[in-house]
Amino acid sequence: MSVDATVETYKGHRLAGWLDWLQMLTGLTLAVFIFAHMLFVGTVIFGANAFNWIASFFEKTYLAQIGGPILFFIFLLHGTLGARKMPFRTKEQKLIVRHAKMMHHRDTWFWVGQAVTGSILLVIAAIHMWTVLSDLPITAAKGAQEVQNTLWALFYVLLILCAGFHACIGLYRIGVKWGFITRATRAKALKCIYILMGIYAGGELILLLRFLSLKV
Amino acid sequence: MGRTLQFEIFRYNPMDPNSKPRMQTYYLEEKENMTLFLALNEIRETLDPSLQFDFVCRAAVCGSCAMVINGRPGLACKTKTKDLPDKITLHPLPVFKLIGDLSVDTGIWFRGVAKKIEAWVHTNKTFDPNALEERMDNELANQIFELDRCIECGCCIAACGTARMREDFLGAATINRIARFYIDPRDERSDQEYYEVIGTDEGVFGCMGLLGCEDVCPRNIPLLDQIGIIRRKMAIASTGGKVGRLFSVFAKKKK
């Protein structure tokens, strides 16, 4: 409970605002990236050659070697910034779950979902980035060999579902928090977000099946 | 009509050392146009005179009768029993100090945050009691009134996941209140001065956009729309006006 206390003010202290900008911008970057990532990987629909061609393009231009670690850093930064808002203490975790149950409120559950998927992603997306970037060049054959192992296939299903949910609800939340999605436009925005989530999860799962059917 | 309503009501008197938190059941015949406020009064008059709950205006103006109704914070006087199922569960608002049963003290909490954000007009002008009151544009007066519609019932605070996890979070009603001073031309505080009060993780940057506040507000105030505006203003202020200048360059180019 908030009671009489000295107001905590710092003259010229602008850190909280900067961190909020960073959290939003890193999240936005990662959300845009995973959709772009889906399009690049999507070349596998046209066969292994198309996929290998685009992969070698990213390696020849050093986009993978330089952009990859930069993205990894943005990803860790976003995780750290997001963690400031997450319930880590058992008391807080119990409270937020009890609160969401009490309220029967979709948007509160969405946030709980984001906290959970965010925590999972911090581990599994890191594994994915590490295994791919530490074993260049990226080829369709390697990808296919990997997902044809059942455990890896399950790993990727989890990664796709978590990334799709976290990124799409994240975009929605940026809109809500920064006032771009208002009371008047909320229902419509949410519909767009559901469609986006469907496109991502559906698209990525189709790609996963394509890799499974690829002859190694 | 003619339903028998089952009330599950939280009972606990923190002043009584023998009292233990528990749920108590009451049955009541539903009447036409019955509100929860009427039902609770009937329970107290006919079934249990010890039941504690607050009310004053019974017209959604005073904000005293806020409680958690089937999981959602709301005003008892504004909630009709016909809109509720046969079983109605009532809890006191969380976050606030419990006085007993359904009665909480929202006053201490709201006074604390009002002092933190300095919820009064900051001006260097000396008050002249003989002068005519300064005139205000009608549209602006309406905008301020729109924000002043908040009755500080505490529903938005109780519905906020952040406020429940972080005890020092200011909450939607408080940010809405600072917005009221922000647009009031009589308050001479600059963006930087507002930033010092609310540009923190306990203030506007602590809001995670869970929308609980907006979805339960009995006065239908678009709270998150207001928080969004303040967040943008404060985020721009945090850059020391750099982003603001950038926007103004674009605005000039557009012209």
Coordinates of C-alpha atoms in Angstrom, one line a residue:
Chain A
M1 CA 0.0 0.0 0.0
S2 CA 1.2 3.5 -0.8
V3 CA 1.4 5.8 2.2
D4 CA 3.0 9.1 2.9
A5 CA 6.5 9.0 1.7
T6 CA 9.1 11.4 0.3
V7 CA 8.6 11.8 -3.4
E8 CA 11.4 10.0 -5.2
T9 CA 12.5 12.5 -7.8
Y10 CA 15.8 12.8 -9.7
K11 CA 16.6 16.0 -11.5
G12 CA 17.2 15.2 -15.1
H13 CA 16.9 11.5 -14.5
R14 CA 15.5 10.1 -17.7
L15 CA 16.5 6.5 -17.5
A16 CA 13.0 5.1 -17.1
G17 CA 11.8 6.7 -20.3
W18 CA 14.8 5.6 -22.3
L19 CA 14.4 2.0 -21.1
D20 CA 10.7 2.1 -22.1
W21 CA 11.7 3.3 -25.6
L22 CA 14.3 0.5 -25.8
Q23 CA 11.9 -2.2 -24.7
M24 CA 9.4 -1.1 -27.3
L25 CA 11.9 -0.6 -30.1
T26 CA 13.8 -3.9 -29.5
G27 CA 10.5 -5.8 -29.3
L28 CA 9.3 -4.2 -32.6
T29 CA 12.6 -5.1 -34.3
L30 CA 12.3 -8.7 -33.2
A31 CA 8.7 -8.9 -34.2
V32 CA 9.5 -7.5 -37.7
F33 CA 12.5 -9.9 -37.9
I34 CA 10.6 -13.1 -37.2
F35 CA 8.1 -12.3 -40.0
A36 CA 11.0 -11.5 -42.4
H37 CA 12.7 -14.7 -41.1
M38 CA 9.5 -16.6 -42.1
L39 CA 9.7 -15.2 -45.6
F40 CA 13.4 -16.1 -46.0
V41 CA 12.9 -19.6 -44.7
G42 CA 9.7 -19.7 -46.9
T43 CA 11.9 -20.1 -50.0
V44 CA 12.2 -23.8 -49.0
I45 CA 8.7 -24.1 -50.5
F46 CA 10.3 -23.8 -53.9
G47 CA 12.9 -26.4 -53.0
A48 CA 16.3 -26.8 -51.4
N49 CA 18.1 -24.9 -54.1
A50 CA 16.0 -21.7 -53.6
F51 CA 16.6 -22.0 -49.9
N52 CA 20.4 -22.5 -50.3
W53 CA 20.6 -19.6 -52.7
I54 CA 19.1 -17.2 -50.2
A55 CA 21.1 -18.6 -47.3
S56 CA 24.4 -18.2 -49.2
F57 CA 23.4 -14.7 -50.1
F58 CA 23.1 -13.8 -46.4
E59 CA 26.5 -15.4 -45.8
K60 CA 28.3 -13.9 -48.7
T61 CA 27.1 -10.4 -47.7
Y62 CA 28.1 -11.2 -44.1
L63 CA 24.6 -10.4 -43.0
A64 CA 24.4 -13.7 -41.1
Q65 CA 27.8 -13.4 -39.5
I66 CA 27.4 -9.8 -38.4
G67 CA 23.6 -9.4 -38.3
G68 CA 23.1 -12.7 -36.4
P69 CA 25.1 -11.7 -33.3
I70 CA 23.6 -8.2 -33.4
L71 CA 20.2 -9.7 -33.4
F72 CA 21.2 -12.0 -30.6
F73 CA 22.3 -9.0 -28.6
I74 CA 18.9 -7.2 -29.3
F75 CA 17.1 -10.4 -28.2
L76 CA 19.0 -10.6 -24.9
L77 CA 18.5 -6.9 -24.3
H78 CA 14.8 -7.2 -24.9
G79 CA 14.7 -10.2 -22.5
T80 CA 16.5 -8.2 -19.9
L81 CA 14.2 -5.1 -20.3
G82 CA 11.1 -7.3 -20.3
A83 CA 12.3 -9.1 -17.2
R84 CA 12.0 -5.8 -15.2
K85 CA 8.3 -6.1 -15.5
M86 CA 8.0 -9.9 -14.9
P87 CA 6.9 -11.6 -11.7
F88 CA 9.9 -13.5 -10.4
R89 CA 9.1 -13.8 -6.8
T90 CA 6.7 -16.7 -5.9
K91 CA 4.4 -14.2 -4.2
E92 CA 4.1 -12.1 -7.3
Q93 CA 3.6 -15.2 -9.5
K94 CA 0.8 -16.5 -7.3
L95 CA -0.7 -13.1 -7.2
I96 CA -0.8 -12.5 -10.9
V97 CA -2.3 -16.0 -11.6
R98 CA -4.9 -15.5 -8.9
H99 CA -5.6 -12.1 -10.2
A100 CA -6.1 -13.3 -13.8
K101 CA -8.4 -16.1 -12.6
M102 CA -10.4 -13.7 -10.5
M103 CA -10.9 -11.2 -13.3
H104 CA -11.8 -13.7 -16.1
H105 CA -10.2 -11.1 -18.2
R106 CA -8.7 -11.9 -21.7
D107 CA -6.1 -9.1 -21.7
T108 CA -4.8 -10.0 -18.3
W109 CA -4.4 -13.6 -19.4
F110 CA -2.7 -12.4 -22.5
W111 CA -0.1 -10.7 -20.4
V112 CA 0.4 -13.9 -18.3
G113 CA 0.9 -15.7 -21.6
Q114 CA 3.5 -13.2 -22.7
A115 CA 5.4 -13.6 -19.5
V116 CA 5.4 -17.4 -19.9
T117 CA 6.2 -17.5 -23.6
G118 CA 8.9 -14.8 -23.0
S119 CA 10.6 -16.9 -20.4
I120 CA 10.5 -20.0 -22.7
L121 CA 11.7 -18.0 -25.7
L122 CA 14.7 -16.7 -23.8
V123 CA 15.9 -20.3 -23.6
I124 CA 14.8 -21.9 -26.7
A125 CA 15.2 -19.1 -29.2
A126 CA 18.7 -18.7 -27.8
I127 CA 19.4 -22.4 -28.5
H128 CA 18.0 -22.0 -32.0
M129 CA 20.2 -19.0 -32.8
W130 CA 23.2 -20.7 -31.3
T131 CA 22.8 -24.0 -33.2
V132 CA 22.2 -22.2 -36.5
L133 CA 24.9 -19.5 -36.2
S134 CA 27.6 -21.7 -34.8
D135 CA 27.3 -24.1 -37.7
L136 CA 27.4 -22.0 -40.9
P137 CA 26.7 -22.4 -43.8
I138 CA 22.9 -22.7 -43.4
T139 CA 21.7 -25.3 -45.9
A140 CA 18.3 -26.9 -46.5
A141 CA 19.8 -30.3 -46.0
K142 CA 21.0 -29.5 -42.5
G143 CA 17.6 -28.0 -41.6
A144 CA 15.8 -31.0 -42.9
Q145 CA 18.2 -33.4 -41.1
E146 CA 17.6 -31.5 -37.8
V147 CA 13.8 -31.4 -37.9
Q148 CA 13.5 -35.0 -39.0
N149 CA 14.6 -35.8 -35.5
T150 CA 11.3 -36.0 -33.5
L151 CA 12.7 -34.1 -30.5
W152 CA 13.9 -31.2 -32.7
A153 CA 10.6 -31.2 -34.5
L154 CA 8.8 -30.8 -31.2
F155 CA 11.3 -28.1 -30.2
Y156 CA 10.5 -26.2 -33.3
V157 CA 6.7 -26.5 -32.8
L158 CA 7.2 -25.0 -29.4
L159 CA 9.4 -22.3 -30.7
I160 CA 6.9 -21.4 -33.5
L161 CA 3.9 -21.2 -31.1
C162 CA 5.8 -19.2 -28.5
A163 CA 7.3 -16.8 -30.9
G164 CA 4.0 -16.2 -32.8
F165 CA 2.1 -15.6 -29.6
H166 CA 4.7 -13.4 -27.9
A167 CA 5.4 -11.3 -31.0
C168 CA 1.7 -10.8 -32.1
I169 CA 0.4 -10.0 -28.6
G170 CA 3.6 -7.9 -28.1
L171 CA 2.6 -5.8 -31.1
Y172 CA -0.9 -5.4 -29.8
R173 CA 0.4 -4.4 -26.4
I174 CA 2.7 -1.8 -27.9
G175 CA -0.3 -0.3 -29.6
V176 CA -2.4 -0.3 -26.4
K177 CA 0.4 1.0 -24.1
W178 CA 1.4 3.8 -26.4
G179 CA -2.2 4.8 -27.2
F180 CA -2.2 3.8 -30.9
I181 CA -4.9 1.3 -30.3
T182 CA -7.7 3.1 -28.5
R183 CA -11.0 2.0 -27.1
A184 CA -12.6 2.7 -30.5
T185 CA -10.2 0.6 -32.5
R186 CA -9.4 -2.2 -30.0
A187 CA -11.8 -4.8 -31.4
K188 CA -10.6 -4.3 -34.9
A189 CA -6.9 -4.3 -33.9
L190 CA -7.4 -7.5 -32.0
K191 CA -8.9 -9.2 -35.0
C192 CA -5.9 -8.1 -37.1
I193 CA -3.6 -9.5 -34.4
Y194 CA -5.4 -12.9 -34.5
I195 CA -5.1 -13.0 -38.3
L196 CA -1.4 -12.1 -38.0
M197 CA -0.9 -14.8 -35.4
G198 CA -2.7 -17.3 -37.7
I199 CA -0.5 -16.4 -40.7
Y200 CA 2.7 -16.7 -38.6
A201 CA 1.9 -20.0 -36.9
G202 CA 0.2 -21.5 -39.9
G203 CA 3.0 -20.4 -42.3
E204 CA 5.8 -21.6 -40.0
L205 CA 4.1 -25.0 -39.4
I206 CA 3.7 -25.5 -43.2
L207 CA 7.4 -24.7 -43.5
L208 CA 8.2 -27.2 -40.8
L209 CA 6.2 -29.9 -42.7
R210 CA 8.1 -28.9 -45.9
F211 CA 11.4 -29.5 -44.2
L212 CA 10.1 -32.8 -42.9
S213 CA 9.2 -33.9 -46.4
L214 CA 12.6 -32.8 -47.8
K215 CA 14.8 -35.6 -49.0
V216 CA 18.1 -35.4 -47.3
Chain B
M1 CA -38.5 -12.4 -11.2
G2 CA -38.8 -14.6 -8.2
R3 CA -35.3 -16.0 -8.3
T4 CA -33.7 -16.9 -5.0
L5 CA -30.2 -15.4 -5.1
Q6 CA -27.3 -17.1 -3.3
F7 CA -24.8 -14.6 -2.0
E8 CA -21.3 -15.8 -1.0
I9 CA -19.9 -12.9 0.9
F10 CA -16.4 -12.5 2.3
R11 CA -16.4 -12.0 6.1
Y12 CA -13.5 -10.9 8.2
N13 CA -13.1 -8.3 10.9
P14 CA -9.4 -7.4 11.3
M15 CA -10.2 -5.5 14.5
D16 CA -11.5 -8.7 16.2
P17 CA -8.7 -11.1 17.1
N18 CA -11.2 -14.1 17.0
S19 CA -12.3 -13.3 13.5
K20 CA -11.0 -15.5 10.7
P21 CA -11.4 -14.8 7.0
R22 CA -14.3 -16.9 5.6
M23 CA -17.1 -16.9 3.1
Q24 CA -20.7 -16.7 4.4
T25 CA -23.8 -17.7 2.5
Y26 CA -27.0 -15.8 2.4
Y27 CA -30.2 -16.4 0.4
L28 CA -32.4 -13.6 -0.7
E29 CA -35.5 -13.3 -2.9
E30 CA -34.8 -11.2 -5.9
K31 CA -37.0 -8.1 -6.3
E32 CA -37.7 -6.0 -9.4
N33 CA -35.0 -3.5 -10.2
M34 CA -32.9 -4.8 -7.4
T35 CA -29.3 -3.5 -7.3
L36 CA -26.5 -5.1 -5.2
F37 CA -26.7 -2.1 -3.0
L38 CA -30.4 -2.8 -2.2
A39 CA -29.7 -6.5 -1.8
L40 CA -26.9 -5.9 0.7
N41 CA -29.0 -3.5 2.7
E42 CA -31.8 -6.1 2.8
I43 CA -29.3 -8.7 4.0
R44 CA -28.1 -6.4 6.7
E45 CA -31.6 -5.4 7.8
T46 CA -33.2 -8.8 7.8
L47 CA -30.5 -11.4 8.0
D48 CA -27.2 -10.2 9.5
P49 CA -26.8 -6.7 11.1
S50 CA -23.1 -7.4 11.5
L51 CA -22.3 -7.3 7.8
Q52 CA -20.0 -4.4 6.9
F53 CA -20.1 -2.5 3.6
D54 CA -19.9 1.1 2.5
F55 CA -22.3 3.2 0.6
V56 CA -23.3 6.9 0.5
C57 CA -24.9 8.1 -2.7
R58 CA -26.4 5.0 -4.2
A59 CA -26.1 6.7 -7.6
A60 CA -22.5 5.9 -8.8
V61 CA -21.2 9.3 -7.8
C62 CA -19.4 8.8 -4.5
G63 CA -17.5 5.6 -5.3
S64 CA -17.9 4.1 -1.8
C65 CA -19.6 0.9 -2.7
A66 CA -16.8 -0.5 -4.9
M67 CA -16.3 -4.3 -4.4
V68 CA -15.3 -7.4 -6.3
I69 CA -18.5 -8.8 -7.8
N70 CA -18.1 -12.3 -9.3
G71 CA -14.4 -11.6 -9.8
R72 CA -14.7 -8.1 -11.3
P73 CA -14.4 -4.9 -9.4
G74 CA -17.5 -2.7 -9.8
L75 CA -19.9 -0.5 -7.9
A76 CA -22.7 -2.3 -5.9
C77 CA -25.1 0.5 -6.5
K78 CA -24.7 0.4 -10.3
T79 CA -24.9 -3.4 -10.6
K80 CA -28.3 -4.8 -11.1
T81 CA -28.9 -8.3 -9.8
K82 CA -30.8 -9.2 -13.0
D83 CA -27.5 -8.9 -14.9
L84 CA -25.9 -11.5 -12.5
P85 CA -26.3 -15.3 -12.3
D86 CA -28.1 -16.9 -9.3
K87 CA -24.9 -17.2 -7.4
I88 CA -23.2 -13.9 -6.5
T89 CA -19.8 -13.9 -4.9
L90 CA -18.6 -10.7 -3.2
H91 CA -15.1 -9.8 -2.0
P92 CA -13.6 -6.5 -0.8
L93 CA -11.3 -4.7 -3.2
P94 CA -7.8 -5.9 -3.0
V95 CA -4.8 -3.5 -2.7
F96 CA -6.6 -1.3 -0.2
K97 CA -6.7 -1.5 3.5
L98 CA -9.5 -3.7 4.8
I99 CA -11.8 -2.2 7.3
G100 CA -14.0 -5.2 7.6
D101 CA -16.0 -7.6 5.3
L102 CA -16.7 -5.7 2.1
S103 CA -15.5 -2.3 3.4
V104 CA -12.1 -0.9 2.5
D105 CA -10.3 2.3 3.0
T106 CA -9.5 3.8 -0.4
G107 CA -8.9 7.2 1.2
I108 CA -5.4 6.6 2.6
W109 CA -4.2 5.1 -0.7
F110 CA -5.6 7.9 -2.8
R111 CA -4.2 10.6 -0.5
G112 CA -0.8 8.9 -0.7
V113 CA -0.7 9.0 -4.5
A114 CA -2.2 12.4 -4.7
K115 CA 0.7 13.7 -2.6
K116 CA 3.2 11.8 -4.7
I117 CA 2.0 13.4 -8.0
E118 CA 1.3 16.7 -6.2
A119 CA -2.3 16.7 -7.4
W120 CA -3.0 20.4 -7.1
V121 CA -2.6 23.4 -9.5
H122 CA 1.0 24.6 -9.3
T123 CA 1.1 28.3 -10.0
N124 CA 3.2 31.3 -9.0
K125 CA 0.3 33.8 -9.4
T126 CA -0.9 35.2 -6.2
F127 CA -4.6 34.7 -5.6
D128 CA -6.7 37.8 -5.8
P129 CA -10.1 37.1 -4.2
N130 CA -11.6 40.3 -5.7
A131 CA -10.6 39.6 -9.3
L132 CA -13.0 37.9 -11.7
E133 CA -12.3 34.3 -12.3
E134 CA -10.1 33.7 -15.3
R135 CA -12.1 32.5 -18.3
M136 CA -11.5 29.2 -19.9
D137 CA -12.3 27.9 -23.4
N138 CA -15.4 25.8 -23.2
E139 CA -13.9 22.9 -25.1
L140 CA -10.9 22.8 -22.8
A141 CA -13.2 23.0 -19.7
N142 CA -15.1 20.0 -21.1
Q143 CA -11.9 18.1 -21.6
I144 CA -10.8 18.7 -18.0
F145 CA -14.3 17.8 -16.8
E146 CA -14.1 14.5 -18.8
L147 CA -10.9 13.6 -16.8
D148 CA -12.5 14.9 -13.5
R149 CA -15.4 12.4 -13.9
C150 CA -13.2 9.9 -12.0
I151 CA -14.8 9.2 -8.6
E152 CA -11.7 7.5 -7.1
C153 CA -13.7 4.3 -6.3
G154 CA -10.6 2.2 -6.7
C155 CA -12.0 -0.3 -9.2
C156 CA -9.2 0.4 -11.7
I157 CA -6.5 -0.1 -9.1
A158 CA -8.0 -3.4 -7.9
A159 CA -8.3 -4.6 -11.5
C160 CA -4.7 -3.8 -12.3
G161 CA -2.3 -6.7 -12.4
T162 CA 0.6 -4.3 -12.0
A163 CA -0.8 -2.5 -9.0
R164 CA -1.4 -5.9 -7.3
M165 CA 2.2 -7.1 -7.9
R166 CA 3.9 -3.8 -7.3
E167 CA 2.7 -2.0 -4.3
D168 CA 4.3 1.3 -5.4
F169 CA 2.6 1.5 -8.8
L170 CA 0.5 4.7 -9.1
G171 CA -2.3 3.2 -11.1
A172 CA -4.7 4.4 -13.8
A173 CA -6.8 6.8 -11.6
T174 CA -3.6 8.6 -10.6
I175 CA -2.3 8.9 -14.1
N176 CA -5.7 10.0 -15.3
R177 CA -5.5 12.6 -12.5
I178 CA -2.1 13.9 -13.6
A179 CA -3.5 14.2 -17.1
R180 CA -6.2 16.5 -15.7
F181 CA -3.5 18.9 -14.4
Y182 CA -1.4 18.5 -17.5
I183 CA -4.1 20.0 -19.8
D184 CA -5.1 22.6 -17.3
P185 CA -3.5 25.9 -18.3
R186 CA -3.5 27.2 -14.8
D187 CA -1.0 24.5 -13.8
E188 CA 2.4 26.0 -14.8
R189 CA 4.4 22.8 -14.5
S190 CA 6.6 22.0 -17.5
D191 CA 6.9 18.6 -19.2
Q192 CA 10.2 18.0 -17.4
E193 CA 8.5 18.7 -14.0
Y194 CA 5.7 16.3 -14.8
Y195 CA 8.3 13.8 -15.9
E196 CA 10.0 13.9 -12.5
V197 CA 6.7 13.1 -10.9
I198 CA 5.3 10.4 -13.2
G199 CA 8.1 9.4 -15.6
T200 CA 9.2 6.4 -13.6
D201 CA 8.5 2.6 -13.5
E202 CA 6.2 3.3 -10.6
G203 CA 4.4 5.9 -12.8
V204 CA 3.4 5.8 -16.4
F205 CA 6.2 3.5 -17.6
G206 CA 5.1 0.8 -15.1
C207 CA 1.8 0.3 -17.0
M208 CA 1.9 -2.9 -18.9
G209 CA -1.3 -2.4 -20.8
L210 CA -3.3 -5.1 -19.2
L211 CA -6.5 -3.1 -19.8
G212 CA -8.1 -4.2 -16.6
C213 CA -8.6 -0.6 -15.5
E214 CA -10.4 0.4 -18.6
D215 CA -12.6 -2.7 -18.7
V216 CA -14.0 -2.2 -15.2
C217 CA -14.2 1.6 -14.8
P218 CA -17.8 2.2 -13.7
R219 CA -17.6 5.7 -15.1
N220 CA -16.5 4.4 -18.5
I221 CA -13.4 6.6 -18.6
P222 CA -11.1 5.5 -21.4
L223 CA -8.3 5.1 -19.0
L224 CA -5.8 3.4 -21.2
D225 CA -6.3 6.0 -24.0
Q226 CA -5.3 8.6 -21.4
I227 CA -2.3 6.6 -20.2
G228 CA -1.2 6.2 -23.8
I229 CA -1.2 9.9 -24.3
I230 CA 0.7 10.6 -21.1
R231 CA 3.2 7.8 -21.9
R232 CA 3.9 9.3 -25.3
K233 CA 4.3 12.8 -23.8
M234 CA 6.6 11.5 -21.0
A235 CA 8.6 9.3 -23.4
I236 CA 9.2 12.3 -25.6
A237 CA 10.1 14.4 -22.5
S238 CA 12.7 11.6 -21.6
T239 CA 14.7 12.4 -24.7
G240 CA 15.0 16.0 -23.6
G241 CA 12.9 17.2 -26.5
K242 CA 15.0 15.5 -29.2
V243 CA 12.2 13.4 -30.5
G244 CA 9.8 16.2 -30.1
R245 CA 12.0 18.4 -32.3
L246 CA 12.2 15.6 -34.8
F247 CA 8.5 15.4 -35.0
S248 CA 8.2 19.1 -35.4
V249 CA 10.6 19.0 -38.3
F250 CA 8.4 16.4 -40.0
A251 CA 5.3 18.4 -39.2
K252 CA 6.9 21.5 -40.9
K253 CA 7.9 19.4 -43.9
K254 CA 4.3 18.2 -44.3
K255 CA 3.1 21.7 -44.6

